[in-house]
PDB file of C-alpha atoms in Angstrom:
ATOM      1  CA  MET A   8      -5.541 -14.884  12.413  1.00 54.00           C
ATOM      2  CA  LEU A   9      -2.406 -15.726  10.446  1.00 59.00           C
ATOM      3  CA  GLN A  10      -3.874 -19.147   9.709  1.00 63.00           C
ATOM      4  CA  VAL A  11      -7.006 -17.524   8.274  1.00 55.00           C
ATOM      5  CA  ALA A  12      -4.907 -15.083   6.237  1.00 56.00           C
ATOM      6  CA  HIS A  13      -2.836 -17.895   4.738  1.00 56.00           C
ATOM      7  CA  SER A  14      -6.035 -19.798   3.945  1.00 63.00           C
ATOM      8  CA  ALA A  15      -7.708 -16.789   2.309  1.00 55.00           C
ATOM      9  CA  TYR A  16      -4.556 -15.778   0.385  1.00 58.00           C
ATOM     10  CA  PRO A  17      -2.684 -19.036  -0.335  1.00 60.00           C
ATOM     11  CA  ASP A  18      -0.531 -17.643  -3.151  1.00 61.00           C
ATOM     12  CA  ILE A  19       0.935 -14.544  -1.492  1.00 57.00           C
ATOM     13  CA  MET A  20       3.220 -13.739   1.413  1.00 55.00           C
ATOM     14  CA  VAL A  21       1.314 -12.554   4.482  1.00 57.00           C
ATOM     15  CA  VAL A  22       2.918  -9.753   6.520  1.00 57.00           C
ATOM     16  CA  THR A  23       1.521  -8.468   9.816  1.00 60.00           C
ATOM     17  CA  ASP A  24       2.265  -5.202  11.583  1.00 61.00           C
ATOM     18  CA  PHE A  25      -0.096  -4.868  14.548  1.00 61.00           C
ATOM     19  CA  GLN A  26       0.222  -1.465  16.221  1.00 62.00           C
ATOM     20  CA  PRO A  27      -2.788  -0.624  18.448  1.00 61.00           C
ATOM     21  CA  LEU A  28      -3.286   3.134  18.645  1.00 58.00           C
ATOM     22  CA  GLY A  29      -5.954   3.155  21.348  1.00 64.00           C
ATOM     23  CA  VAL A  30      -8.621   1.024  22.977  1.00 68.00           C
ATOM     24  CA  ILE A  31      -9.206  -2.194  21.018  1.00 70.00           C
ATOM     25  CA  PRO A  32     -12.891  -3.180  20.728  1.00 68.00           C
ATOM     26  CA  ASP A  33     -13.812  -6.585  22.162  1.00 72.00           C
ATOM     27  CA  PHE A  34     -15.066  -7.640  18.740  1.00 72.00           C
ATOM     28  CA  TRP A  35     -11.880  -6.606  16.913  1.00 72.00           C
ATOM     29  CA  ALA A  36     -10.462 -10.097  16.340  1.00 75.00           C
ATOM     30  CA  ASP A  37     -13.724 -11.598  15.063  1.00 75.00           C
ATOM     31  CA  VAL A  38     -14.434  -8.649  12.767  1.00 75.00           C
ATOM     32  CA  THR A  39     -10.874  -8.700  11.425  1.00 78.00           C
ATOM     33  CA  LEU A  40     -11.180 -12.380  10.539  1.00 77.00           C
ATOM     34  CA  GLN A  41     -14.420 -11.742   8.660  1.00 74.00           C
ATOM     35  CA  ALA A  42     -12.857  -8.740   6.905  1.00 76.00           C
ATOM     36  CA  LEU A  43     -10.029 -10.965   5.662  1.00 78.00           C
ATOM     37  CA  TYR A  44     -12.537 -13.269   3.988  1.00 72.00           C
ATOM     38  CA  LEU A  45     -14.300 -10.274   2.434  1.00 75.00           C
ATOM     39  CA  LEU A  46     -11.052  -8.836   1.095  1.00 77.00           C
ATOM     40  CA  ALA A  47     -10.279 -12.195  -0.511  1.00 76.00           C
ATOM     41  CA  GLU A  48     -13.269 -11.609  -2.823  1.00 74.00           C
ATOM     42  CA  THR A  49     -11.671  -8.455  -4.264  1.00 79.00           C
ATOM     43  CA  ARG A  50      -8.893  -7.677  -6.727  1.00 73.00           C
ATOM     44  CA  TYR A  51      -7.680  -4.764  -4.605  1.00 70.00           C
ATOM     45  CA  ALA A  52      -9.132  -3.483  -1.346  1.00 72.00           C
ATOM     46  CA  GLU A  53      -8.498  -1.933   2.026  1.00 76.00           C
ATOM     47  CA  ALA A  54     -10.522  -2.196   5.226  1.00 79.00           C
ATOM     48  CA  THR A  55     -10.752   0.002   8.310  1.00 78.00           C
ATOM     49  CA  ILE A  56     -12.349  -0.981  11.602  1.00 78.00           C
ATOM     50  CA  SER A  57     -13.509   1.501  14.235  1.00 79.00           C
ATOM     51  CA  MET A  58     -15.628   1.198  17.370  1.00 79.00           C
ATOM     52  CA  ASP A  59     -18.847   1.408  15.360  1.00 83.00           C
ATOM     53  CA  GLU A  60     -18.014   0.713  11.712  1.00 85.00           C
ATOM     54  CA  LEU A  61     -16.337  -1.689   9.305  1.00 83.00           C
ATOM     55  CA  ASN A  62     -15.544   0.109   6.051  1.00 84.00           C
ATOM     56  CA  ILE A  63     -14.255  -1.654   2.937  1.00 84.00           C
ATOM     57  CA  ARG A  64     -13.181  -0.004  -0.301  1.00 81.00           C
ATOM     58  CA  GLY A  65     -12.063  -2.021  -3.287  1.00 78.00           C
ATOM     59  CA  VAL A  66     -12.323  -3.382  -6.797  1.00 78.00           C
ATOM     60  CA  ILE A  67     -14.357  -6.533  -7.513  1.00 81.00           C
ATOM     61  CA  ASP A  68     -14.847  -8.661 -10.611  1.00 77.00           C
ATOM     62  CA  ASP A  69     -17.540 -11.054  -9.307  1.00 80.00           C
ATOM     63  CA  GLU A  70     -20.526  -9.071  -8.070  1.00 83.00           C
ATOM     64  CA  LEU A  71     -22.586 -12.100  -7.022  1.00 85.00           C
ATOM     65  CA  GLY A  72     -19.700 -13.738  -5.157  1.00 82.00           C
ATOM     66  CA  TRP A  73     -18.934 -10.478  -3.383  1.00 83.00           C
ATOM     67  CA  GLN A  74     -22.556  -9.893  -2.371  1.00 86.00           C
ATOM     68  CA  ASN A  75     -22.993 -13.449  -1.099  1.00 85.00           C
ATOM     69  CA  ARG A  76     -19.866 -13.171   1.027  1.00 82.00           C
ATOM     70  CA  LEU A  77     -20.910  -9.727   2.291  1.00 84.00           C
ATOM     71  CA  ASP A  78     -24.365 -10.989   3.292  1.00 86.00           C
ATOM     72  CA  ALA A  79     -22.838 -13.955   5.117  1.00 81.00           C
ATOM     73  CA  VAL A  80     -20.373 -11.737   6.970  1.00 79.00           C
ATOM     74  CA  ARG A  81     -23.061  -9.254   8.030  1.00 82.00           C
ATOM     75  CA  LYS A  82     -24.880 -12.052   9.874  1.00 82.00           C
ATOM     76  CA  THR A  83     -21.823 -12.817  12.006  1.00 79.00           C
ATOM     77  CA  LEU A  84     -21.032  -9.242  13.078  1.00 80.00           C
ATOM     78  CA  PRO A  85     -22.333  -7.346  16.114  1.00 83.00           C
ATOM     79  CA  THR A  86     -25.735  -5.793  15.349  1.00 83.00           C
ATOM     80  CA  ASP A  87     -24.554  -2.320  16.361  1.00 84.00           C
ATOM     81  CA  LEU A  88     -21.558  -2.414  13.983  1.00 84.00           C
ATOM     82  CA  ALA A  89     -22.291  -0.640  10.706  1.00 87.00           C
ATOM     83  CA  VAL A  90     -20.836  -2.161   7.539  1.00 86.00           C
ATOM     84  CA  THR A  91     -20.166   0.282   4.705  1.00 86.00           C
ATOM     85  CA  THR A  92     -18.653  -0.562   1.333  1.00 85.00           C
ATOM     86  CA  ASP A  93     -17.389   1.405  -1.636  1.00 80.00           C
ATOM     87  CA  THR A  94     -16.662  -1.030  -4.459  1.00 79.00           C
ATOM     88  CA  MET A  95     -16.177  -0.750  -8.188  1.00 73.00           C
ATOM     89  CA  LEU A  96     -17.094  -3.635 -10.499  1.00 76.00           C
ATOM     90  CA  ILE A  97     -14.811  -4.454 -13.409  1.00 70.00           C
ATOM     91  CA  ASN A  98     -15.743  -7.084 -15.971  1.00 67.00           C
ATOM     92  CA  ASN A  99     -13.718  -6.349 -19.109  1.00 60.00           C
ATOM     93  CA  PRO A 100     -10.126  -5.374 -20.006  1.00 56.00           C
ATOM     94  CA  VAL A 101     -11.053  -1.763 -20.822  1.00 54.00           C
ATOM     95  CA  SER A 102     -12.611  -1.187 -17.424  1.00 61.00           C
ATOM     96  CA  VAL A 103      -9.581  -2.739 -15.708  1.00 65.00           C
ATOM     97  CA  VAL A 104      -7.323  -0.102 -17.266  1.00 69.00           C
ATOM     98  CA  THR A 105      -9.750   2.673 -16.320  1.00 72.00           C
ATOM     99  CA  VAL A 106     -10.088   1.463 -12.741  1.00 71.00           C
ATOM    100  CA  CYS A 107      -6.323   1.181 -12.341  1.00 76.00           C
ATOM    101  CA  GLU A 108      -5.758   4.706 -13.612  1.00 74.00           C
ATOM    102  CA  ARG A 109      -8.340   6.022 -11.143  1.00 75.00           C
ATOM    103  CA  ALA A 110      -6.761   4.014  -8.353  1.00 75.00           C
ATOM    104  CA  PHE A 111      -3.315   5.415  -9.191  1.00 75.00           C
ATOM    105  CA  LYS A 112      -4.664   8.959  -8.844  1.00 75.00           C
ATOM    106  CA  ALA A 113      -6.289   8.233  -5.489  1.00 74.00           C
ATOM    107  CA  PHE A 114      -3.491   6.106  -4.040  1.00 73.00           C
ATOM    108  CA  GLU A 115      -1.549   7.771  -1.221  1.00 74.00           C
ATOM    109  CA  PRO A 116       0.676   5.292   0.610  1.00 70.00           C
ATOM    110  CA  GLY A 117       2.056   7.928   2.982  1.00 75.00           C
ATOM    111  CA  PRO A 118       5.709   8.544   3.860  1.00 77.00           C
ATOM    112  CA  ILE A 119       8.116   5.623   3.663  1.00 85.00           C
ATOM    113  CA  ASN A 120      10.683   6.385   6.342  1.00 79.00           C
ATOM    114  CA  PHE A 121      14.036   4.901   7.291  1.00 78.00           C
ATOM    115  CA  GLU A 122      16.245   4.806  10.334  1.00 77.00           C
ATOM    116  CA  GLU A 123      18.688   7.724  10.258  1.00 72.00           C
ATOM    117  CA  SER A 124      21.592   7.219   7.812  1.00 76.00           C
ATOM    118  CA  SER A 125      20.319   3.697   7.164  1.00 80.00           C
ATOM    119  CA  THR A 126      18.425   1.582   4.647  1.00 86.00           C
ATOM    120  CA  ASN A 127      16.372  -0.072   7.407  1.00 85.00           C
ATOM    121  CA  PHE A 128      12.659   0.754   7.290  1.00 85.00           C
ATOM    122  CA  LEU A 129      10.814   2.186  10.246  1.00 80.00           C
ATOM    123  CA  GLY A 130       7.861   0.005  11.244  1.00 80.00           C
ATOM    124  CA  SER A 131       5.369   2.482   9.795  1.00 80.00           C
ATOM    125  CA  ALA A 132       6.686   1.829   6.272  1.00 83.00           C
ATOM    126  CA  TYR A 133       5.525  -1.779   5.995  1.00 84.00           C
ATOM    127  CA  PRO A 134       1.729  -1.337   5.833  1.00 81.00           C
ATOM    128  CA  ARG A 135       2.237   1.480   3.316  1.00 83.00           C
ATOM    129  CA  LEU A 136       4.378  -0.716   1.108  1.00 87.00           C
ATOM    130  CA  ASP A 137       1.841  -3.515   1.442  1.00 84.00           C
ATOM    131  CA  ARG A 138      -0.890  -1.214   0.077  1.00 81.00           C
ATOM    132  CA  LEU A 139       1.339  -0.515  -2.911  1.00 86.00           C
ATOM    133  CA  VAL A 140       1.909  -4.244  -3.473  1.00 86.00           C
ATOM    134  CA  ALA A 141      -1.836  -4.926  -3.302  1.00 81.00           C
ATOM    135  CA  LEU A 142      -2.541  -2.295  -5.955  1.00 82.00           C
ATOM    136  CA  ALA A 143       0.321  -3.527  -8.149  1.00 85.00           C
ATOM    137  CA  ASN A 144      -1.080  -7.059  -7.938  1.00 81.00           C
ATOM    138  CA  ALA A 145      -4.529  -5.840  -8.980  1.00 77.00           C
ATOM    139  CA  CYS A 146      -3.130  -3.782 -11.871  1.00 81.00           C
ATOM    140  CA  LYS A 147      -0.708  -6.283 -13.338  1.00 81.00           C
ATOM    141  CA  GLU A 148       0.108  -4.223 -16.453  1.00 81.00           C
ATOM    142  CA  SER A 149       1.431  -1.324 -14.376  1.00 84.00           C
ATOM    143  CA  ARG A 150       5.074  -0.436 -13.826  1.00 88.00           C
ATOM    144  CA  ILE A 151       6.476   1.071 -10.658  1.00 90.00           C
ATOM    145  CA  SER A 152       9.056   3.864 -10.587  1.00 91.00           C
ATOM    146  CA  ILE A 153      10.924   4.256  -7.273  1.00 94.00           C
ATOM    147  CA  THR A 154      13.116   7.306  -6.639  1.00 94.00           C
ATOM    148  CA  GLY A 155      15.179   7.841  -3.497  1.00 93.00           C
ATOM    149  CA  HIS A 156      15.948  11.336  -2.157  1.00 92.00           C
ATOM    150  CA  THR A 157      18.111  12.668   0.692  1.00 90.00           C
ATOM    151  CA  ASP A 158      18.595  16.038   2.335  1.00 89.00           C
ATOM    152  CA  ALA A 159      21.664  18.131   1.489  1.00 90.00           C
ATOM    153  CA  SER A 160      23.615  17.426   4.666  1.00 85.00           C
ATOM    154  CA  GLY A 161      26.837  15.518   4.162  1.00 83.00           C
ATOM    155  CA  ASN A 162      28.758  14.636   1.040  1.00 90.00           C
ATOM    156  CA  GLU A 163      26.684  14.590  -2.146  1.00 93.00           C
ATOM    157  CA  ILE A 164      28.409  11.476  -3.478  1.00 94.00           C
ATOM    158  CA  ARG A 165      27.385   9.677  -0.299  1.00 93.00           C
ATOM    159  CA  ASN A 166      23.887  11.137  -0.598  1.00 93.00           C
ATOM    160  CA  GLN A 167      23.549   9.777  -4.118  1.00 95.00           C
ATOM    161  CA  ASP A 168      24.667   6.353  -2.929  1.00 95.00           C
ATOM    162  CA  LEU A 169      22.328   6.361   0.093  1.00 93.00           C
ATOM    163  CA  SER A 170      19.327   7.498  -1.948  1.00 94.00           C
ATOM    164  CA  LEU A 171      19.866   4.660  -4.438  1.00 96.00           C
ATOM    165  CA  LYS A 172      20.314   2.096  -1.663  1.00 95.00           C
ATOM    166  CA  ARG A 173      17.057   3.212  -0.044  1.00 93.00           C
ATOM    167  CA  ALA A 174      15.213   3.009  -3.352  1.00 95.00           C
ATOM    168  CA  ASN A 175      16.635  -0.488  -3.845  1.00 96.00           C
ATOM    169  CA  ALA A 176      15.502  -1.444  -0.328  1.00 94.00           C
ATOM    170  CA  VAL A 177      11.948  -0.517  -1.327  1.00 94.00           C
ATOM    171  CA  ALA A 178      12.328  -2.454  -4.581  1.00 95.00           C
ATOM    172  CA  ASP A 179      13.637  -5.528  -2.748  1.00 95.00           C
ATOM    173  CA  HIS A 180      10.655  -5.494  -0.390  1.00 92.00           C
ATOM    174  CA  ILE A 181       8.229  -5.235  -3.302  1.00 92.00           C
ATOM    175  CA  VAL A 182       9.943  -8.085  -5.167  1.00 93.00           C
ATOM    176  CA  ASN A 183       9.967 -10.250  -2.034  1.00 90.00           C
ATOM    177  CA  SER A 184       6.211  -9.623  -1.827  1.00 87.00           C
ATOM    178  CA  GLY A 185       5.715 -11.208  -5.245  1.00 87.00           C
ATOM    179  CA  ILE A 186       6.053  -8.374  -7.785  1.00 90.00           C
ATOM    180  CA  ASP A 187       8.286  -9.129 -10.785  1.00 92.00           C
ATOM    181  CA  ARG A 188      11.438  -6.993 -10.725  1.00 93.00           C
ATOM    182  CA  SER A 189      11.086  -6.322 -14.461  1.00 93.00           C
ATOM    183  CA  ARG A 190       8.154  -4.036 -13.586  1.00 92.00           C
ATOM    184  CA  LEU A 191      10.351  -1.784 -11.428  1.00 94.00           C
ATOM    185  CA  GLU A 192      12.437   1.262 -12.320  1.00 94.00           C
ATOM    186  CA  VAL A 193      14.806   2.319  -9.527  1.00 97.00           C
ATOM    187  CA  ARG A 194      17.013   5.388  -9.161  1.00 96.00           C
ATOM    188  CA  GLY A 195      18.594   7.615  -6.531  1.00 96.00           C
ATOM    189  CA  VAL A 196      19.016  11.354  -7.015  1.00 95.00           C
ATOM    190  CA  GLY A 197      20.613  12.386  -3.728  1.00 94.00           C
ATOM    191  CA  SER A 198      19.647  15.901  -2.644  1.00 92.00           C
ATOM    192  CA  THR A 199      19.228  17.327  -6.152  1.00 94.00           C
ATOM    193  CA  VAL A 200      15.409  17.526  -6.086  1.00 92.00           C
ATOM    194  CA  ALA A 201      14.536  19.254  -2.821  1.00 91.00           C
ATOM    195  CA  ILE A 202      10.903  20.002  -1.952  1.00 91.00           C
ATOM    196  CA  ALA A 203      11.551  21.966   1.253  1.00 90.00           C
ATOM    197  CA  ASP A 204      14.025  24.326   2.919  1.00 91.00           C
ATOM    198  CA  ASP A 205      17.146  22.331   3.767  1.00 89.00           C
ATOM    199  CA  SER A 206      18.257  24.895   6.353  1.00 90.00           C
ATOM    200  CA  THR A 207      15.638  23.678   8.847  1.00 91.00           C
ATOM    201  CA  ARG A 208      15.334  20.315  10.565  1.00 87.00           C
ATOM    202  CA  TYR A 209      11.736  19.964   9.410  1.00 88.00           C
ATOM    203  CA  GLY A 210      12.659  20.814   5.825  1.00 88.00           C
ATOM    204  CA  ARG A 211      15.436  18.236   5.804  1.00 87.00           C
ATOM    205  CA  SER A 212      13.024  15.576   7.090  1.00 84.00           C
ATOM    206  CA  LEU A 213      10.699  16.316   4.158  1.00 85.00           C
ATOM    207  CA  ASN A 214      13.534  16.098   1.653  1.00 88.00           C
ATOM    208  CA  ARG A 215      14.524  12.615   2.908  1.00 86.00           C
ATOM    209  CA  ARG A 216      11.884  10.637   1.053  1.00 87.00           C
ATOM    210  CA  ILE A 217      10.953   7.908  -1.393  1.00 90.00           C
ATOM    211  CA  GLU A 218       8.779   8.869  -4.350  1.00 89.00           C
ATOM    212  CA  ILE A 219       6.732   6.112  -5.958  1.00 88.00           C
ATOM    213  CA  VAL A 220       5.069   6.509  -9.335  1.00 85.00           C
ATOM    214  CA  LEU A 221       2.668   3.927 -10.738  1.00 82.00           C
ATOM    215  CA  VAL A 222       2.719   3.904 -14.522  1.00 79.00           C
ATOM    216  CA  GLY A 223      -0.325   2.458 -16.268  1.00 72.00           C
ATOM    217  CA  GLU A 224      -0.885   1.585 -19.901  1.00 56.00           C
ATOM    218  CA  ASN A 225      -2.221   5.013 -20.842  1.00 52.00           C
ATOM    219  CA  GLN A 226      -0.804   7.490 -18.350  1.00 51.00           C
ATOM    220  CA  GLU A 227       1.770   8.223 -15.681  1.00 47.00           C
ATOM    221  CA  THR A 228       0.571   9.395 -12.301  1.00 42.00           C
ATOM    222  CA  GLU A 229       2.497  10.057  -9.114  1.00 45.00           C
ATOM    223  CA  ALA A 230       1.116   7.689  -6.513  1.00 46.00           C
ATOM    224  CA  GLY A 231       2.751   8.899  -3.363  1.00 45.00           C
ATOM    225  CA  GLN A 232       5.890   9.698  -1.476  1.00 47.00           C
TER     226      GLN A 232
END
């Protein structure tokens, strides 16, 4: 599978994070390989595979190439596996900007979590960061603002330092994935911008977060946290 991924995406770093959450269908490997080839025909996309469906959402700029690849893939898949797609065609610079702004609004990477009192990511953070990188690659005029937050426990000077280090850890991962650092804005604000009650364990867990904002040419939209 890695060999296919490197072949389909020769110019980018390929990262895998395989975490089965239940029973894996017998056809999973074959369908995943075909999905990789389909995704290579897009500017930005994501795919989900279930027991009875392959769903692909994305942005394309070559409708004929996409359709030809889709038709070829359909012929190789199990007959009882439904293939659904939700794609948007872009073919001029104006539509690229519009599509990116829509994508920024819809993009929700999910929480980016760290080991306690550390700048090391939990495993769940990597696929979420990879979705951000994919969108940033598709929308090359965008900038990315990364803000680190902590809860209010401990010394605030240390909190400020930790929040900045965590934001920089996110920035380093994005840069190592091929995004130019000049597109990034990084800051740490410690515990000064709480979104939950810091007197409870649950509230503190919500306050320890990374906020990511994708900034397009015409607007600024919070993409996720």
